[in-house]
Short mmCIF file of C-alpha atoms in Angstrom, two decimals:
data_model
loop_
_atom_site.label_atom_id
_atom_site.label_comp_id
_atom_site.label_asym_id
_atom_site.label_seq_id
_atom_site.Cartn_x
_atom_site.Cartn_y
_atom_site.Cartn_z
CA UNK A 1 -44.94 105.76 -29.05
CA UNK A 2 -48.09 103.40 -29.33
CA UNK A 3 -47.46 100.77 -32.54
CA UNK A 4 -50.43 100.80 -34.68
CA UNK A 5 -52.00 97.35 -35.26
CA UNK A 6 -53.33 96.40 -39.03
CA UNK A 7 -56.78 96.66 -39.29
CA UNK A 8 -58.85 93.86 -39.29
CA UNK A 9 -60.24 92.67 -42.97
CA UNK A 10 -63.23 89.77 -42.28
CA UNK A 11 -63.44 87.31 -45.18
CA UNK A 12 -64.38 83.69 -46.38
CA UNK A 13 -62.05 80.83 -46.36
CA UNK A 14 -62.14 78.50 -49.57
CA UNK A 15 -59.54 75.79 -49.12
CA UNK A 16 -56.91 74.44 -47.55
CA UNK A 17 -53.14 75.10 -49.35
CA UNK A 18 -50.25 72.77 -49.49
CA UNK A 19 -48.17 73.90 -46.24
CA UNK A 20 -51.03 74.10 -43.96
CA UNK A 21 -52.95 77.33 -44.16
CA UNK A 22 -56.51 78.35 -45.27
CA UNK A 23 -56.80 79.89 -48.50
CA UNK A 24 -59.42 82.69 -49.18
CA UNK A 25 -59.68 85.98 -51.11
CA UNK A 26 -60.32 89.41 -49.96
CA UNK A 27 -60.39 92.39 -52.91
CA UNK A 28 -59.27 89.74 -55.18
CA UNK A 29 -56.22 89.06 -53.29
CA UNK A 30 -54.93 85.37 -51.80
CA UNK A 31 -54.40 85.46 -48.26
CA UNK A 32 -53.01 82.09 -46.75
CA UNK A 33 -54.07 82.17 -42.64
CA UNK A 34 -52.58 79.46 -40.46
CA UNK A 35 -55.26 77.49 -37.76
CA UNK A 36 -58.03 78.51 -39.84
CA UNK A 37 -60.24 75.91 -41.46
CA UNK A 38 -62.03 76.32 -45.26
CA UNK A 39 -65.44 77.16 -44.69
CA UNK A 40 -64.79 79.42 -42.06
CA UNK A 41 -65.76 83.09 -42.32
CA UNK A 42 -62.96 84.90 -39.95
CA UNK A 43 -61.37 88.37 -39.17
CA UNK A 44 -57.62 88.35 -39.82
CA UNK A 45 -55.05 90.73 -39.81
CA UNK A 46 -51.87 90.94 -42.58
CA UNK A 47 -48.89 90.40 -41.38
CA UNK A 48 -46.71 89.76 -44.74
CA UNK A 49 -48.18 91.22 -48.16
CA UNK A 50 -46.07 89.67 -51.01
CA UNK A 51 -48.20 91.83 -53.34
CA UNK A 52 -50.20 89.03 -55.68
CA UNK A 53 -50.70 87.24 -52.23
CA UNK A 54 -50.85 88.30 -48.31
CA UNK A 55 -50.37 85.92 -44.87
CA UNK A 56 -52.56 86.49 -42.51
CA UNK A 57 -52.99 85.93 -38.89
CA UNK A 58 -56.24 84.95 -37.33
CA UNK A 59 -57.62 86.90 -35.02
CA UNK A 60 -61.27 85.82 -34.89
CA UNK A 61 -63.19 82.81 -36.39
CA UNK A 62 -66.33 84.68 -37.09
CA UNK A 63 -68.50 81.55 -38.26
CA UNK A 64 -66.60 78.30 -37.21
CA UNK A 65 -65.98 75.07 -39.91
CA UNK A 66 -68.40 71.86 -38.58
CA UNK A 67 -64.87 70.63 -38.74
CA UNK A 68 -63.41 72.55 -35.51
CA UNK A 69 -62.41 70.66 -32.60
CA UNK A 70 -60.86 71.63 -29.43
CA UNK A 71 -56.67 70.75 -29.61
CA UNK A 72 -55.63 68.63 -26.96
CA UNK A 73 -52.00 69.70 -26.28
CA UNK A 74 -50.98 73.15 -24.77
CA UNK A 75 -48.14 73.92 -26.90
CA UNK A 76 -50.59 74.05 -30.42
CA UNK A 77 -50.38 77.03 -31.92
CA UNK A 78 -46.81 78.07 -30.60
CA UNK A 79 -45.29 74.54 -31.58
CA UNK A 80 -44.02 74.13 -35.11
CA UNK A 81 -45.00 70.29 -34.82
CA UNK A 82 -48.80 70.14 -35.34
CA UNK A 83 -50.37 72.21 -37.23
CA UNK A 84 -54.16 70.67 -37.46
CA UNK A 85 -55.17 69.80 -34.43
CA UNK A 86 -57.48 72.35 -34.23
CA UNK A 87 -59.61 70.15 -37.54
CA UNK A 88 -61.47 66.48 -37.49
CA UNK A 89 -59.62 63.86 -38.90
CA UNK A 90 -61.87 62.76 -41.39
CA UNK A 91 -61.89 66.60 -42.60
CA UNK A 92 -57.97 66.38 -42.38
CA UNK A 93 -57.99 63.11 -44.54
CA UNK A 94 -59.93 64.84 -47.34
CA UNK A 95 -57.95 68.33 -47.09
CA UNK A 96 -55.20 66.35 -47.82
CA UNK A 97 -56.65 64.51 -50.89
CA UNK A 98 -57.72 67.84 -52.19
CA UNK A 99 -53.85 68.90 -51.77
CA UNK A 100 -52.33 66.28 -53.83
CA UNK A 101 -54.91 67.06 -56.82
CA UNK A 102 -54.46 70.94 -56.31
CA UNK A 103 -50.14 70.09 -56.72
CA UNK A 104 -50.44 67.62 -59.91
CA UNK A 105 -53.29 70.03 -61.20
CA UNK A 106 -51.16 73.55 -60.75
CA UNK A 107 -47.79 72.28 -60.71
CA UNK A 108 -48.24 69.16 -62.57
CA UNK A 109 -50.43 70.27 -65.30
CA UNK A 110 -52.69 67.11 -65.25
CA UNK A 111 -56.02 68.37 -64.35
CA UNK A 112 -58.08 65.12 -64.58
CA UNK A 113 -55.51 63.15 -62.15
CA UNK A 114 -57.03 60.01 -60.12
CA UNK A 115 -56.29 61.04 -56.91
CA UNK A 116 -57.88 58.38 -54.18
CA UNK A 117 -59.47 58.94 -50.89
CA UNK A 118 -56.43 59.19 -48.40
CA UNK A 119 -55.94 56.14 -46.74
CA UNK A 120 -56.53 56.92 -42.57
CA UNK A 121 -53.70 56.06 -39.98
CA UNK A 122 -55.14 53.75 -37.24
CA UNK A 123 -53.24 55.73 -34.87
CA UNK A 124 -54.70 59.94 -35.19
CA UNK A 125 -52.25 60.13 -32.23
CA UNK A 126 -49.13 58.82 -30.60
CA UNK A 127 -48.15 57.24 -33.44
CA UNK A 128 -44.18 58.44 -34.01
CA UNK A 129 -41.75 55.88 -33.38
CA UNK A 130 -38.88 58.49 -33.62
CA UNK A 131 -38.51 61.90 -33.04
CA UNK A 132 -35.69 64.96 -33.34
CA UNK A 133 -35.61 67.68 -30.83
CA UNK A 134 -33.96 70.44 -30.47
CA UNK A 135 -32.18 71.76 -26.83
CA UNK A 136 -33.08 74.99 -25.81
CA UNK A 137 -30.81 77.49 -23.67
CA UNK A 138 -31.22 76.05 -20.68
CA UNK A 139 -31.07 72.11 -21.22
CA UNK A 140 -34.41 71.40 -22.21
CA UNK A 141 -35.69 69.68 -24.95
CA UNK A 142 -38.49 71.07 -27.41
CA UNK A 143 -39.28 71.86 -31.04
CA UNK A 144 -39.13 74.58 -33.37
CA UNK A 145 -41.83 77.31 -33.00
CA UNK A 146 -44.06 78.37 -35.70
CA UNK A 147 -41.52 81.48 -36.67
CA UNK A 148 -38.88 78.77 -38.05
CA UNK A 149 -36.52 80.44 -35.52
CA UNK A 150 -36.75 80.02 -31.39
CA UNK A 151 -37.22 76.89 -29.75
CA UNK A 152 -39.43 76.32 -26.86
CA UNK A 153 -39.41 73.81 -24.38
CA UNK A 154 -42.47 71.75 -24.59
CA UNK A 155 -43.33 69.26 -21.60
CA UNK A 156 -46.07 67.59 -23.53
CA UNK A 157 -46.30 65.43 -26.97
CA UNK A 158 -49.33 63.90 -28.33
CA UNK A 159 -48.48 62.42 -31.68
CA UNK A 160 -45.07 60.86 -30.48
CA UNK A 161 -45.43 56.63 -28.85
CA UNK A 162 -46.08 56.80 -25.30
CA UNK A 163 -41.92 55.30 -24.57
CA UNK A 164 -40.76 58.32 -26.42
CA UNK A 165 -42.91 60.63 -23.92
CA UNK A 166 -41.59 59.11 -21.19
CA UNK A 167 -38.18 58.96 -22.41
CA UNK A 168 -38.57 62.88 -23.19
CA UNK A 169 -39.37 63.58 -19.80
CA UNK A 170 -36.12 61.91 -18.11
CA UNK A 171 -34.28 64.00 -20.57
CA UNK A 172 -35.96 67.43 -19.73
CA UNK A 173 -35.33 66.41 -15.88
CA UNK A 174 -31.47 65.75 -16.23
CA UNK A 175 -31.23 68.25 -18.62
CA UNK A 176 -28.92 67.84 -21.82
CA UNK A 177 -25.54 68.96 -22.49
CA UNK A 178 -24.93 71.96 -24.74
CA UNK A 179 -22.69 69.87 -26.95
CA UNK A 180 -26.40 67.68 -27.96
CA UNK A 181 -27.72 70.54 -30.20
CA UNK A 182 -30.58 68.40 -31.55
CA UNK A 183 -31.56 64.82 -29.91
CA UNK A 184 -33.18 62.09 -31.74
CA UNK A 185 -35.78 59.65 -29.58
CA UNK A 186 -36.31 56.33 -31.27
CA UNK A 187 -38.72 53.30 -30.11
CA UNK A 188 -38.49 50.16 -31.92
CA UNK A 189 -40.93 47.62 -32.74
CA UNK A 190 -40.41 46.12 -29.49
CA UNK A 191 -40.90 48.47 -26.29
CA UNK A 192 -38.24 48.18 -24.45
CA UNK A 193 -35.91 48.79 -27.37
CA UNK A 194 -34.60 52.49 -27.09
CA UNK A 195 -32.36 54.70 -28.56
CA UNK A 196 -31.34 58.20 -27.73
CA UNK A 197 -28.73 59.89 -30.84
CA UNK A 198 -27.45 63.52 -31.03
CA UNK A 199 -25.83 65.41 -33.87
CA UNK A 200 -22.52 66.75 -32.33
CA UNK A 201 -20.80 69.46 -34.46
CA UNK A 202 -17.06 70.48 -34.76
CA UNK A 203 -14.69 73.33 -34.94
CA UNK A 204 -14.99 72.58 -38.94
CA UNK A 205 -18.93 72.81 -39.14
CA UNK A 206 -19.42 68.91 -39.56
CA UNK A 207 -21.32 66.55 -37.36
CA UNK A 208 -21.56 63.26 -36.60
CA UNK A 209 -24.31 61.04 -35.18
CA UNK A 210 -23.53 60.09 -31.60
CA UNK A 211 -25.01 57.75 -29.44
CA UNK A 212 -26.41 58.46 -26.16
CA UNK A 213 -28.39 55.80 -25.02
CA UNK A 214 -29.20 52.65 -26.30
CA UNK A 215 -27.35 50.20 -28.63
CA UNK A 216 -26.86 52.86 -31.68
CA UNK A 217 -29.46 50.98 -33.22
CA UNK A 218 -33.30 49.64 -33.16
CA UNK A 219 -35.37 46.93 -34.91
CA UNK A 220 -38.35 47.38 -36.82
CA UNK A 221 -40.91 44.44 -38.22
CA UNK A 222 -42.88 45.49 -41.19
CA UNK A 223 -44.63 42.38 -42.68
CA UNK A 224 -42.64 39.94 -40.81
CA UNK A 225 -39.54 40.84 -41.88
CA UNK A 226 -37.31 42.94 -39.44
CA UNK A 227 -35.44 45.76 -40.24
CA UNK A 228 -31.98 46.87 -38.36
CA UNK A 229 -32.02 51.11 -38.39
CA UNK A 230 -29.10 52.83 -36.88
CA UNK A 231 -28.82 56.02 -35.64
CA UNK A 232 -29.29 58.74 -38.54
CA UNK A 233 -30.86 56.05 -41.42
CA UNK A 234 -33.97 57.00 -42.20
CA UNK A 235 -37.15 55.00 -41.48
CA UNK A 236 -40.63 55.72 -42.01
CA UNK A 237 -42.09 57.19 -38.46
CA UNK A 238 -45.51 55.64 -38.51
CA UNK A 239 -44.98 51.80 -38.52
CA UNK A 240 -48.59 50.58 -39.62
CA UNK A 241 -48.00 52.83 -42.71
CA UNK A 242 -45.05 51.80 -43.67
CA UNK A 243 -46.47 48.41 -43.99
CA UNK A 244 -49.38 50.22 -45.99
CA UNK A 245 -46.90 52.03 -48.14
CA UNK A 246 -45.37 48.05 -49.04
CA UNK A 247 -48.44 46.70 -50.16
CA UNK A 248 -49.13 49.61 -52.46
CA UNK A 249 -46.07 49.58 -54.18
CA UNK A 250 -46.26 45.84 -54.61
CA UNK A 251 -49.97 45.80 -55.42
CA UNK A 252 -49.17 48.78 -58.82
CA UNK A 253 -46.06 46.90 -59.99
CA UNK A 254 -48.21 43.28 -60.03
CA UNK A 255 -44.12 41.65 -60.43
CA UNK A 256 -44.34 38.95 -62.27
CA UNK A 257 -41.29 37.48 -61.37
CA UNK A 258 -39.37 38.36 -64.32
CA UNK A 259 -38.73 41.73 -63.80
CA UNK A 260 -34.86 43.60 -63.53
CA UNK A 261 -36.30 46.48 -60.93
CA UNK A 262 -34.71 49.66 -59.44
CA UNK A 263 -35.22 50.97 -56.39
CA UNK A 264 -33.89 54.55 -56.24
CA UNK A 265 -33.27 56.19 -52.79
CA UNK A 266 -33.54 52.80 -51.19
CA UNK A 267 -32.42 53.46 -47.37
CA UNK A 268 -32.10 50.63 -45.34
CA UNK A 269 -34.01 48.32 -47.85
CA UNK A 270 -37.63 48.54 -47.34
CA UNK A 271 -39.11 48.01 -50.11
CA UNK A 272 -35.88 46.01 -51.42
CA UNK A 273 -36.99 43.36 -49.01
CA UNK A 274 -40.52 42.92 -50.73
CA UNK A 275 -39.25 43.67 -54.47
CA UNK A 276 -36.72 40.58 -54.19
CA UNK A 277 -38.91 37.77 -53.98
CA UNK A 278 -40.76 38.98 -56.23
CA UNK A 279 -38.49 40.01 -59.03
CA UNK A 280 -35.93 38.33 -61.57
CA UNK A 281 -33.41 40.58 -60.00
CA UNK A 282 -33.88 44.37 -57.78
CA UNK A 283 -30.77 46.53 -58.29
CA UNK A 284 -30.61 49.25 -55.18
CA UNK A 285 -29.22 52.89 -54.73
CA UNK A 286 -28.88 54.76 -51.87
CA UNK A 287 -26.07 57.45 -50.87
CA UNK A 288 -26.51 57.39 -47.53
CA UNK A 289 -23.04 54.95 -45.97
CA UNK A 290 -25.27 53.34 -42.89
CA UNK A 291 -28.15 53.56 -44.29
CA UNK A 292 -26.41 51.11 -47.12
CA UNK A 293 -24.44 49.26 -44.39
CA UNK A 294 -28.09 48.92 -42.58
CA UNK A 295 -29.18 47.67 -45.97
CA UNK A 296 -27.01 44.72 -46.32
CA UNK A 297 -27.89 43.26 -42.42
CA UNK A 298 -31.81 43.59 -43.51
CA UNK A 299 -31.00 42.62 -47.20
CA UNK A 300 -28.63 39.62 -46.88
CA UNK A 301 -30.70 36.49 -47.26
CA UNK A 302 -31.96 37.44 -51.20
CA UNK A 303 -28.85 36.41 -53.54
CA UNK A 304 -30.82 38.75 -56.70
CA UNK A 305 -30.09 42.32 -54.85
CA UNK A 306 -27.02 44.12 -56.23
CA UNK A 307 -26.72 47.08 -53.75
CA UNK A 308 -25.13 50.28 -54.71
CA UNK A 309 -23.94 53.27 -52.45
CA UNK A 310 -23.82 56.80 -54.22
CA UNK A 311 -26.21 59.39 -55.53
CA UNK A 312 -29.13 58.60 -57.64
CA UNK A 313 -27.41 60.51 -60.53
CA UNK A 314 -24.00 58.74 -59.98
CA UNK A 315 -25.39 55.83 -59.94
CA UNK A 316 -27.88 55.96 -62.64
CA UNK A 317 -25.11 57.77 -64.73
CA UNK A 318 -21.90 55.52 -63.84
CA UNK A 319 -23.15 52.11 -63.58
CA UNK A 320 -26.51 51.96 -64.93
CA UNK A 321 -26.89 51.74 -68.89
CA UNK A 322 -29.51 49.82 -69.74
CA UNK A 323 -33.28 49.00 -69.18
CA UNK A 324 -35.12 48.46 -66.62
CA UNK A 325 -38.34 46.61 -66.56
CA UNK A 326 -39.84 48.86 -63.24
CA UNK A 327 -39.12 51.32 -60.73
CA UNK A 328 -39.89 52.22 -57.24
CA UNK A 329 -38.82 55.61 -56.40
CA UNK A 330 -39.11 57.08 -53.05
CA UNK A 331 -36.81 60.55 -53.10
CA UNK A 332 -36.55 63.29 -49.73
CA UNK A 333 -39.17 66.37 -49.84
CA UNK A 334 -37.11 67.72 -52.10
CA UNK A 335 -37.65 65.15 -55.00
CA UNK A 336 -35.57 63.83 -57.68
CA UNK A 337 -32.65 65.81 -59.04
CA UNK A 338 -32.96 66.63 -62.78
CA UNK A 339 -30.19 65.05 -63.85
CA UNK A 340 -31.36 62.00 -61.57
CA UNK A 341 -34.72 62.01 -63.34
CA UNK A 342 -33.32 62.66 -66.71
CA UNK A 343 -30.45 59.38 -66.07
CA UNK A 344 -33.79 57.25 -64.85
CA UNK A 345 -35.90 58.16 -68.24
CA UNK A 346 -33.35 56.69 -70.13
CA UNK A 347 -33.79 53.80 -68.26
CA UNK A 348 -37.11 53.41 -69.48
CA UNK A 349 -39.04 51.03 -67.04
CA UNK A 350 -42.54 50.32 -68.28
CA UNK A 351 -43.78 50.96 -64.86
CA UNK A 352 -42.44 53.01 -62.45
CA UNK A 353 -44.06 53.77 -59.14
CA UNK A 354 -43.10 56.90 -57.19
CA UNK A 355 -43.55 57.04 -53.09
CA UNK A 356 -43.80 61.09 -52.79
CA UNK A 357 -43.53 62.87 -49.06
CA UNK A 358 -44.20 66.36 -50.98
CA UNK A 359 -46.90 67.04 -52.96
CA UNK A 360 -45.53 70.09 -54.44
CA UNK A 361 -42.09 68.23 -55.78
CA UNK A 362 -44.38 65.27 -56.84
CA UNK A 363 -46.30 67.68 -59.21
CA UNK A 364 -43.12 68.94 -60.24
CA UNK A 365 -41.79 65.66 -61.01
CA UNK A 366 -44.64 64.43 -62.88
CA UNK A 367 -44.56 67.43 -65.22
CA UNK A 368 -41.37 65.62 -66.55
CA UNK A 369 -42.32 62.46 -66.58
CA UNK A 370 -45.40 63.12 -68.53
CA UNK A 371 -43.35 65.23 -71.12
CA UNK A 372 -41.05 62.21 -71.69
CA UNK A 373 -43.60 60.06 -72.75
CA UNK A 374 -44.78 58.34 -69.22
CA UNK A 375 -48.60 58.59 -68.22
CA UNK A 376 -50.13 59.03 -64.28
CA UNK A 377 -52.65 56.16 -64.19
CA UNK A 378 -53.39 57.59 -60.36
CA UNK A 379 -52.40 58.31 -56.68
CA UNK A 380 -53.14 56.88 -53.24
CA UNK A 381 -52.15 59.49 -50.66
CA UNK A 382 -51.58 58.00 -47.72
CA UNK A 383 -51.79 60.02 -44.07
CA UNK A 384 -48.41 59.09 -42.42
CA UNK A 385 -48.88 62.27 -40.44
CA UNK A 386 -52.31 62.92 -38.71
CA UNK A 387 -52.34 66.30 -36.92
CA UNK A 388 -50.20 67.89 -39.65
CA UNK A 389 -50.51 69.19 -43.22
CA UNK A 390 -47.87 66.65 -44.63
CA UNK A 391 -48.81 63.67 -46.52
CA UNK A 392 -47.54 60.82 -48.35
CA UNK A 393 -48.87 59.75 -51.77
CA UNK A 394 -47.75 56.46 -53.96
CA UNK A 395 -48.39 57.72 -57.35
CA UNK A 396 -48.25 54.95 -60.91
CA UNK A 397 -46.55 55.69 -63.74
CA UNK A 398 -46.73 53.93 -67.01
CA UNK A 399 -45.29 53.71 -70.50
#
């Protein structure tokens, strides 16, 4: 028996949408199509109708976007890694502006927000200093396909450093062992410094980080000052942003070297580094044990850092009763915690300046802070990820 395909519908793209897709309307419905560009007219069939919106898949790009270009790797379009190759950069730098305003404006409720131009990477490509794969059946390593399920092997990269690529490749050629379900690459500042980690799981369903080549750890200047990272702490993958990312956050606080700061979610002590000589005094949180341990190698010339290990609610509930003059915050994709954000309001820093890797959680997160009393003064995304949808944004907060 022959399986009928949907019918085609042809329709106008409008926008781009937070999570990659086109956005256009067809009878008055939303349909979100993946690899499709706004300003496109294509033909694209539904594949998932949620019933006040539809995903589509493209099957024809009936009048192309200016903004098309040719992808260079093979795997785009099957590989979960990139997902705008297939648009310019400058386009991609302004989709993703758009994004951040679309989030605070729907999400957020502030329709007037500042949002900046997004700052360019000087690297579009090969600009990952680590990288986690995943090992397919037979030994290889690759990513995630676009169905959030199967992973193919992939024998080409073109957004991770040149070392990682060829690192990659002497993995795929040995093969890896089925006990190395997902293998992190890492390049340091410094060339030749590699390290190769794996999460290895248990009869009991937890893992630990284990090392398989390498020291366990790499080094990382930002600014002159050098950062250890071991295996598992987190560290910002594009190196010349990172150092963007610093100057930001120190240009919106303008410290005037009286301030008591807080630096929530504070990993191995980036922006500690820069808040302490700078500040009165910087008190840290993270929950992460190395990342903390990491912390006090990178953190142990400043005497005014009191460094705390624990959640960002724990923390801010336990320890933390009293005022702060500003605050960095720099939480996972998923944001702050309510609790977390309600502990930190009572806080009440006068400034507080919030380094967002989702734009959807950042308008979520401002909704709150606006309602308790705080005002967005503006954002500066910032494209730590060319090639892909995601984006980075330092938004300022004051009171």
């Amino acid at each position: 028996m022959t399986q009928m395909k949907e019918p085609r519908i042809e329709f106008e793209l409008t926008g781009m949408a937070h999570g990659g897709s086109a956005i256009g309307r067809h009878n008055g419905k939303a349909i979100f199509v993946p690899y499709a560009i706004a300003g496109e007219t294509i033909a694209a069939r539904i594949v998932e109708d949620k019933g006040n919106f539809a995903r589509g898949e493209l099957a024809e790009v009936i009048t192309p976007s200016e903004n098309r270009v040719e992808p260079p790797c093979r795997h785009f379009g099957k590989c979960g890694g990139c997902n705008w190759q297939h648009i310019r950069y400058e386009a991609q730098l302004e989709f993703k502006r758009q994004i951040v305003f679309d989030q605070l404006s729907r999400i957020g409720g502030i329709k007037d927000a500042v949002v900046h131009p997004t700052i360019a990477s000087p690297d579009e490509w090969r600009y990952r200093s680590h990288v986690n794969f995943h090992r397919t059946h037979n030994g290889q390593l690759g990513f995630v396909m676009t169905d959030d399920r199967t992973v193919m092997a992939i024998e080409e990269c073109h957004i991770i450093r040149p070392e990682l690529g060829e690192l990659f490749g002497k993995f795929n050629q040995q093969g890896v062992k089925p006990e190395h379900k997902r293998v992190r690459l890492q390049v340091g500042s410094e060339s030749q410094e590699i390290l190769a980690a794996s999460n290895v799981g248990d009869e009991t369903g937890s893992e630990e980080t284990r090392t398989i080549l390498g020291s366990g750890k790499v080094h990382y200047t930002i600014k002159g000052h050098v950062f250890e990272v071991t295996a598992g702490s987190f560290f910002q993958v594009n190196l010349p942003q990172a150092e963007t990312l610093v100057n930001l956050v120190l240009e919106r606080l303008a410290l005037q070297g009286t301030e008591h700061v807080l630096d929530l979610y504070s990993g191995v002590g980036l922006f500690t580094a820069f808040l302490a000589p700078q500040a009165r005094k910087v008190t840290a949180i993270e929950s992460y044990p190395p990342a903390v341990n990491d912390a006090k190698v990178n953190l142990a010339k400043f005497t005014n850092i009191k460094l705390l290990q624990g959640t960002a609610e724990q923390m801010l509930t336990r320890f933390l009763q009293g005022h702060f003059d500003a605050a960095v915050i720099d939480p996972p994709r998923t944001g702050m915690k309510p609790a977390a954000l309600e502990e930190l309001m009572k806080c009440q820093p006068s400034k507080l300046v919030y380094v967002s890797c989702d734009p959807a959680t950042l308008g979520r997160d401002t909704k709150k802070l606006v309602g308790s009393g705080y005002q967005l003064v503006d954002v500066q995304p910032v494209d730590m990820f060319p090639q892909t949808y995601h984006i980075e944004s330092v938004a300022t907060f004051i009171r």
